[in-house]
Amino acid sequence: MELWNQLGRLSCVLIACTLAGCSSHSDVLSKNMQPPSVVLATPLQVTYQNELALARLGQLLATNDLNSDQRAALFYERGMMFDKVGLRTMARIDFSRALREKPDFAEAYNFIGVYLTQQQDFDNAYDAFDSALELAPGYDYVYLNRGIALYYAHRPELAVKDMEVFQQHKPDDPYRALWLFLTSAQLDRNKAMETLVRQYDDHRNDEWGWNIVKVYTGKQDAAEFIRRIADSTNSNRQLAERLCEAYFYLAKLSQLQGNTDAADAYFKLSLANNVFDFIEHRYALLELQLANQAPNSYPDELDFEAE
């Protein structure tokens, strides 16, 4: 009920977080526009294939003829499946088990760092990401995840350095441009916007995420952007994934404009799609926890014995 009340306020009362009709890029973060229409997908559900995969992985792990590397790989695979269906505590337990079987498992360190970030245990998150990079220096998504941890820990100078490395690895990726902007905006919003506009002009392609960048830079009306999402998708899953992303980044834009109520509603809309393994879903939940000063939902220790 609370979400629907917020949607009503978003549609009827709130100063919007859109960028229609901006006359210059420097005005983007200060314009107050009309709110876009709300588009909804059917929330994603746990599928038969997901459940079957979890059952098969459990059966395999119950066998006694596995070596440590094999058990680590299976724990990691099951952890990713748990993460995909939203069972994050179970996922984190399996990633910890994978590390006990294989202490040099960089991918598992990366996931542990993500969960520690969501728990706001930033120092231990940095340690996990540092371990991942030490083991796999070319693992560029660790720079994204460590940069996000630094961003939420209010260490923007270090966050920007990580995001610059991440963006440089694939400059035509719109999401890398967006995260570089969000971290850089903590230091200098005008300069961050100039960089984002330049990246859009130099690197945009057919990747759907560049439409989000167009909204940020004032090149596309946010209301039209939201309306077109349903027309540009060919399945409910794709619609849910794109809405998860779109509403998260509109929420971040609302924050920059000072529209905290709109941001709160957009974060809830992002979560409503149940795309649990998207970073936008992960950090929409963290954003709402921060806004409401909610305690983290993880236990202090997850040092469970392997089955």
Coordinates of C-alpha atoms in Angstrom, one line a residue:
M1 CA 0.0 0.0 0.0
E2 CA 2.9 2.3 0.8
L3 CA 4.3 1.9 -2.7
W4 CA 1.0 2.8 -4.3
N5 CA 0.6 5.8 -2.1
Q6 CA 4.1 6.9 -3.2
L7 CA 3.3 6.3 -6.9
G8 CA 0.2 8.5 -6.5
R9 CA 2.3 11.3 -5.0
L10 CA 4.9 10.7 -7.8
S11 CA 2.3 11.1 -10.5
C12 CA 0.4 14.0 -9.0
V13 CA 2.5 16.0 -6.6
L14 CA 6.2 15.5 -6.8
I15 CA 8.7 17.7 -8.5
A16 CA 9.9 15.3 -11.2
C17 CA 13.4 14.0 -11.8
T18 CA 13.1 14.3 -15.6
L19 CA 15.2 16.5 -18.0
A20 CA 12.7 17.4 -20.7
G21 CA 13.4 20.7 -22.6
C22 CA 16.8 21.5 -21.0
S23 CA 18.4 24.4 -22.7
S24 CA 21.9 23.5 -21.7
H25 CA 23.7 20.6 -20.1
S26 CA 24.7 22.7 -17.1
D27 CA 21.0 23.1 -16.2
V28 CA 20.3 19.3 -16.2
L29 CA 20.5 18.7 -12.4
S30 CA 18.4 21.8 -11.5
K31 CA 15.4 21.5 -13.8
N32 CA 12.0 20.5 -12.3
M33 CA 9.9 18.7 -14.9
Q34 CA 6.6 16.8 -15.1
P35 CA 6.8 13.2 -13.8
P36 CA 6.9 10.4 -16.3
S37 CA 4.2 7.7 -16.6
V38 CA 4.8 4.5 -14.6
V39 CA 5.4 1.3 -16.6
L40 CA 5.2 -2.0 -14.8
A41 CA 6.3 -5.5 -15.6
T42 CA 5.2 -8.7 -14.0
P43 CA 7.8 -9.3 -11.2
L44 CA 10.1 -12.1 -12.1
Q45 CA 9.5 -15.4 -10.4
V46 CA 11.7 -18.4 -9.4
T47 CA 11.4 -20.7 -12.4
Y48 CA 11.3 -24.5 -12.6
Q49 CA 14.7 -24.5 -14.2
N50 CA 16.1 -22.5 -11.2
E51 CA 14.7 -24.9 -8.7
L52 CA 15.9 -27.9 -10.7
A53 CA 19.4 -26.4 -11.0
L54 CA 19.6 -25.9 -7.2
A55 CA 18.4 -29.4 -6.5
R56 CA 21.0 -30.9 -9.0
L57 CA 23.8 -28.8 -7.5
G58 CA 22.8 -30.0 -4.0
Q59 CA 22.9 -33.6 -5.1
L60 CA 26.4 -33.2 -6.7
L61 CA 27.7 -31.5 -3.5
A62 CA 26.5 -34.4 -1.4
T63 CA 28.8 -36.9 -3.3
N64 CA 32.0 -37.9 -1.6
D65 CA 34.3 -38.2 -4.7
L66 CA 34.9 -34.5 -5.3
N67 CA 38.3 -32.8 -4.9
S68 CA 38.6 -29.3 -3.4
D69 CA 38.6 -27.5 -6.7
Q70 CA 35.4 -29.3 -7.9
R71 CA 33.6 -28.6 -4.6
A72 CA 34.7 -24.9 -4.8
A73 CA 33.3 -24.6 -8.3
L74 CA 30.0 -26.2 -7.3
F75 CA 29.6 -24.1 -4.3
Y76 CA 30.3 -21.0 -6.4
E77 CA 27.8 -22.1 -9.1
R78 CA 25.1 -22.7 -6.4
G79 CA 25.9 -19.4 -4.8
M80 CA 25.3 -17.6 -8.1
M81 CA 22.0 -19.5 -8.5
F82 CA 21.0 -18.6 -4.9
D83 CA 21.9 -15.0 -5.7
K84 CA 19.8 -15.0 -8.9
V85 CA 16.7 -16.1 -7.0
G86 CA 17.2 -13.6 -4.2
L87 CA 18.4 -16.0 -1.5
R88 CA 21.4 -13.8 -0.7
T89 CA 22.3 -15.2 2.7
M90 CA 22.4 -18.7 1.3
A91 CA 24.5 -17.4 -1.6
R92 CA 27.0 -15.7 0.7
I93 CA 27.3 -18.9 2.7
D94 CA 28.2 -20.8 -0.5
F95 CA 30.7 -18.2 -1.6
S96 CA 32.4 -18.5 1.8
R97 CA 32.5 -22.3 1.4
A98 CA 34.0 -22.0 -2.0
L99 CA 36.8 -19.9 -0.5
R100 CA 37.5 -22.4 2.2
E101 CA 37.8 -25.1 -0.5
K102 CA 39.9 -22.8 -2.8
P103 CA 41.4 -19.8 -1.1
D104 CA 42.6 -18.3 -4.4
F105 CA 39.1 -18.1 -5.9
A106 CA 39.0 -14.5 -7.1
E107 CA 35.4 -14.5 -8.3
A108 CA 34.2 -15.7 -4.9
Y109 CA 36.1 -12.8 -3.2
N110 CA 34.4 -10.4 -5.5
F111 CA 30.9 -11.6 -4.6
I112 CA 31.8 -11.6 -0.9
G113 CA 32.9 -8.0 -1.3
V114 CA 29.6 -7.1 -2.9
Y115 CA 27.7 -8.6 0.0
L116 CA 29.9 -6.8 2.5
T117 CA 29.2 -3.5 0.7
Q118 CA 25.4 -4.2 1.0
Q119 CA 26.0 -4.8 4.7
Q120 CA 27.9 -1.5 4.9
D121 CA 31.0 -3.4 6.2
F122 CA 33.2 -1.3 3.9
D123 CA 36.7 -2.1 5.4
N124 CA 36.2 -5.8 5.0
A125 CA 34.7 -5.3 1.5
Y126 CA 37.8 -3.4 0.4
D127 CA 39.9 -6.4 1.7
A128 CA 37.8 -8.8 -0.3
F129 CA 38.1 -6.7 -3.5
D130 CA 41.8 -6.2 -3.0
S131 CA 42.2 -10.0 -2.6
A132 CA 40.3 -10.5 -5.9
L133 CA 42.5 -8.0 -7.8
E134 CA 45.6 -9.5 -6.3
L135 CA 44.6 -12.9 -7.6
A136 CA 43.2 -11.7 -10.9
P137 CA 44.5 -8.2 -11.8
G138 CA 42.5 -8.1 -15.1
Y139 CA 39.2 -8.8 -13.4
D140 CA 37.7 -5.4 -14.3
Y141 CA 34.3 -5.8 -12.6
V142 CA 36.1 -5.7 -9.2
Y143 CA 37.0 -2.1 -10.0
L144 CA 33.3 -1.4 -10.4
N145 CA 32.3 -3.1 -7.2
R146 CA 35.1 -1.6 -5.2
G147 CA 34.3 1.8 -6.6
I148 CA 30.7 1.4 -5.5
A149 CA 31.8 0.4 -2.0
L150 CA 34.0 3.6 -1.9
Y151 CA 31.1 5.6 -3.3
Y152 CA 28.7 4.5 -0.5
A153 CA 31.5 5.0 2.1
H154 CA 31.8 8.6 0.9
R155 CA 35.3 8.3 -0.4
P156 CA 34.7 9.8 -3.8
E157 CA 38.3 10.5 -4.8
L158 CA 39.2 6.8 -4.6
A159 CA 35.8 5.8 -6.1
V160 CA 36.4 7.9 -9.1
K161 CA 39.9 6.3 -9.7
D162 CA 38.3 2.8 -9.7
M163 CA 35.5 3.9 -12.0
E164 CA 37.9 5.5 -14.4
V165 CA 39.8 2.3 -14.7
F166 CA 36.5 0.4 -15.2
Q167 CA 35.2 2.8 -17.8
Q168 CA 38.5 2.8 -19.8
H169 CA 38.4 -1.0 -20.2
K170 CA 35.2 -0.6 -22.3
P171 CA 34.3 3.0 -23.1
D172 CA 31.3 2.1 -25.2
D173 CA 29.5 0.6 -22.2
P174 CA 26.9 3.1 -21.1
Y175 CA 26.7 1.7 -17.5
R176 CA 30.4 2.4 -17.0
A177 CA 29.8 6.0 -18.1
L178 CA 26.8 6.3 -15.7
W179 CA 28.7 5.0 -12.7
L180 CA 31.7 7.2 -13.4
F181 CA 29.3 10.1 -13.6
L182 CA 27.6 9.2 -10.3
T183 CA 30.9 8.9 -8.4
S184 CA 32.4 12.0 -10.1
A185 CA 29.3 14.1 -9.3
Q186 CA 30.2 13.8 -5.6
L187 CA 33.2 15.9 -6.4
D188 CA 32.2 18.3 -9.2
R189 CA 28.7 17.9 -10.8
N190 CA 29.4 20.3 -13.7
K191 CA 32.6 18.6 -14.6
A192 CA 31.0 15.2 -14.2
M193 CA 28.2 16.2 -16.6
E194 CA 30.7 17.5 -19.2
T195 CA 32.5 14.2 -19.1
L196 CA 29.2 12.2 -19.5
V197 CA 28.1 14.4 -22.4
R198 CA 31.5 13.8 -24.1
Q199 CA 31.3 10.1 -23.5
Y200 CA 27.9 10.0 -25.0
D201 CA 29.0 11.9 -28.1
D202 CA 32.1 9.8 -28.6
H203 CA 31.0 6.3 -27.7
R204 CA 27.3 5.8 -28.0
N205 CA 26.1 2.8 -29.9
D206 CA 23.0 0.6 -30.1
E207 CA 23.4 -0.5 -26.5
W208 CA 20.0 0.2 -24.8
G209 CA 21.6 1.7 -21.7
W210 CA 22.7 4.8 -23.7
N211 CA 19.0 5.9 -23.6
I212 CA 19.5 6.3 -19.8
V213 CA 22.5 8.5 -20.5
K214 CA 20.4 10.5 -23.0
V215 CA 18.0 11.3 -20.2
Y216 CA 20.9 12.3 -17.9
T217 CA 22.3 14.7 -20.4
G218 CA 19.0 16.2 -21.4
K219 CA 19.0 14.7 -24.9
Q220 CA 15.9 12.7 -24.2
D221 CA 12.7 13.4 -22.3
A222 CA 12.4 11.0 -19.3
A223 CA 8.6 10.6 -19.7
E224 CA 9.0 9.5 -23.3
F225 CA 12.0 7.3 -22.3
I226 CA 9.8 5.4 -19.8
R227 CA 6.9 5.1 -22.3
R228 CA 9.1 3.6 -24.9
I229 CA 10.6 0.9 -22.7
A230 CA 7.6 -1.4 -23.1
D231 CA 7.7 -0.9 -26.9
S232 CA 11.4 -1.8 -27.1
T233 CA 11.1 -5.1 -25.3
N234 CA 10.1 -8.5 -26.6
S235 CA 9.6 -10.4 -23.3
N236 CA 8.5 -9.8 -19.8
R237 CA 12.0 -10.7 -18.5
Q238 CA 13.6 -8.1 -20.7
L239 CA 11.0 -5.5 -19.7
A240 CA 11.6 -6.3 -16.0
E241 CA 15.4 -6.0 -16.4
R242 CA 15.2 -2.7 -18.3
L243 CA 12.7 -1.2 -15.8
C244 CA 14.9 -2.3 -12.9
E245 CA 17.8 -0.3 -14.5
A246 CA 15.7 2.6 -15.6
Y247 CA 14.0 3.2 -12.3
F248 CA 17.2 2.9 -10.3
Y249 CA 19.0 5.5 -12.4
L250 CA 16.0 7.8 -12.4
A251 CA 16.1 7.5 -8.6
K252 CA 19.8 8.5 -8.5
L253 CA 19.0 11.4 -10.8
S254 CA 16.2 12.4 -8.4
Q255 CA 18.6 12.4 -5.6
L256 CA 20.9 14.7 -7.4
Q257 CA 18.0 17.1 -8.0
G258 CA 17.1 16.9 -4.3
N259 CA 13.8 15.1 -4.9
T260 CA 14.1 12.5 -2.1
D261 CA 10.5 11.4 -2.2
A262 CA 10.7 10.7 -6.0
A263 CA 13.9 8.8 -5.5
D264 CA 12.4 6.7 -2.8
A265 CA 9.5 5.7 -5.0
Y266 CA 11.7 5.0 -8.0
F267 CA 14.0 2.7 -5.9
K268 CA 10.9 0.8 -4.8
L269 CA 9.8 0.5 -8.4
S270 CA 13.3 -0.8 -9.3
L271 CA 13.0 -3.5 -6.6
A272 CA 9.5 -4.5 -7.6
N273 CA 10.8 -6.2 -10.7
N274 CA 12.7 -8.9 -8.7
V275 CA 15.8 -8.8 -10.9
F276 CA 17.8 -9.9 -7.9
D277 CA 21.2 -10.4 -9.6
F278 CA 21.3 -6.9 -11.1
I279 CA 23.5 -4.3 -9.3
E280 CA 20.6 -1.8 -9.7
H281 CA 18.4 -4.1 -7.6
R282 CA 21.2 -4.7 -5.0
Y283 CA 21.8 -1.0 -4.5
A284 CA 18.2 0.1 -4.7
L285 CA 17.7 -1.9 -1.5
L286 CA 20.8 -0.4 0.1
E287 CA 19.6 3.1 -0.9
L288 CA 16.3 2.5 0.9
Q289 CA 18.0 1.1 3.9
L290 CA 20.2 4.2 4.1
A291 CA 17.3 6.5 3.6
N292 CA 15.4 4.9 6.4
Q293 CA 18.5 4.2 8.5
A294 CA 17.5 0.5 8.6
P295 CA 20.0 -2.0 10.1
N296 CA 21.5 -4.5 7.8
S297 CA 19.8 -7.8 7.4
Y298 CA 22.9 -10.0 7.5
P299 CA 24.1 -11.9 10.6
D300 CA 27.5 -10.8 12.0
E301 CA 29.1 -14.2 11.2
L302 CA 28.6 -16.5 8.3
D303 CA 31.3 -19.0 9.1
F304 CA 29.1 -22.1 8.5
E305 CA 30.5 -25.6 8.2
A306 CA 30.2 -27.1 4.8
E307 CA 27.5 -29.7 4.4

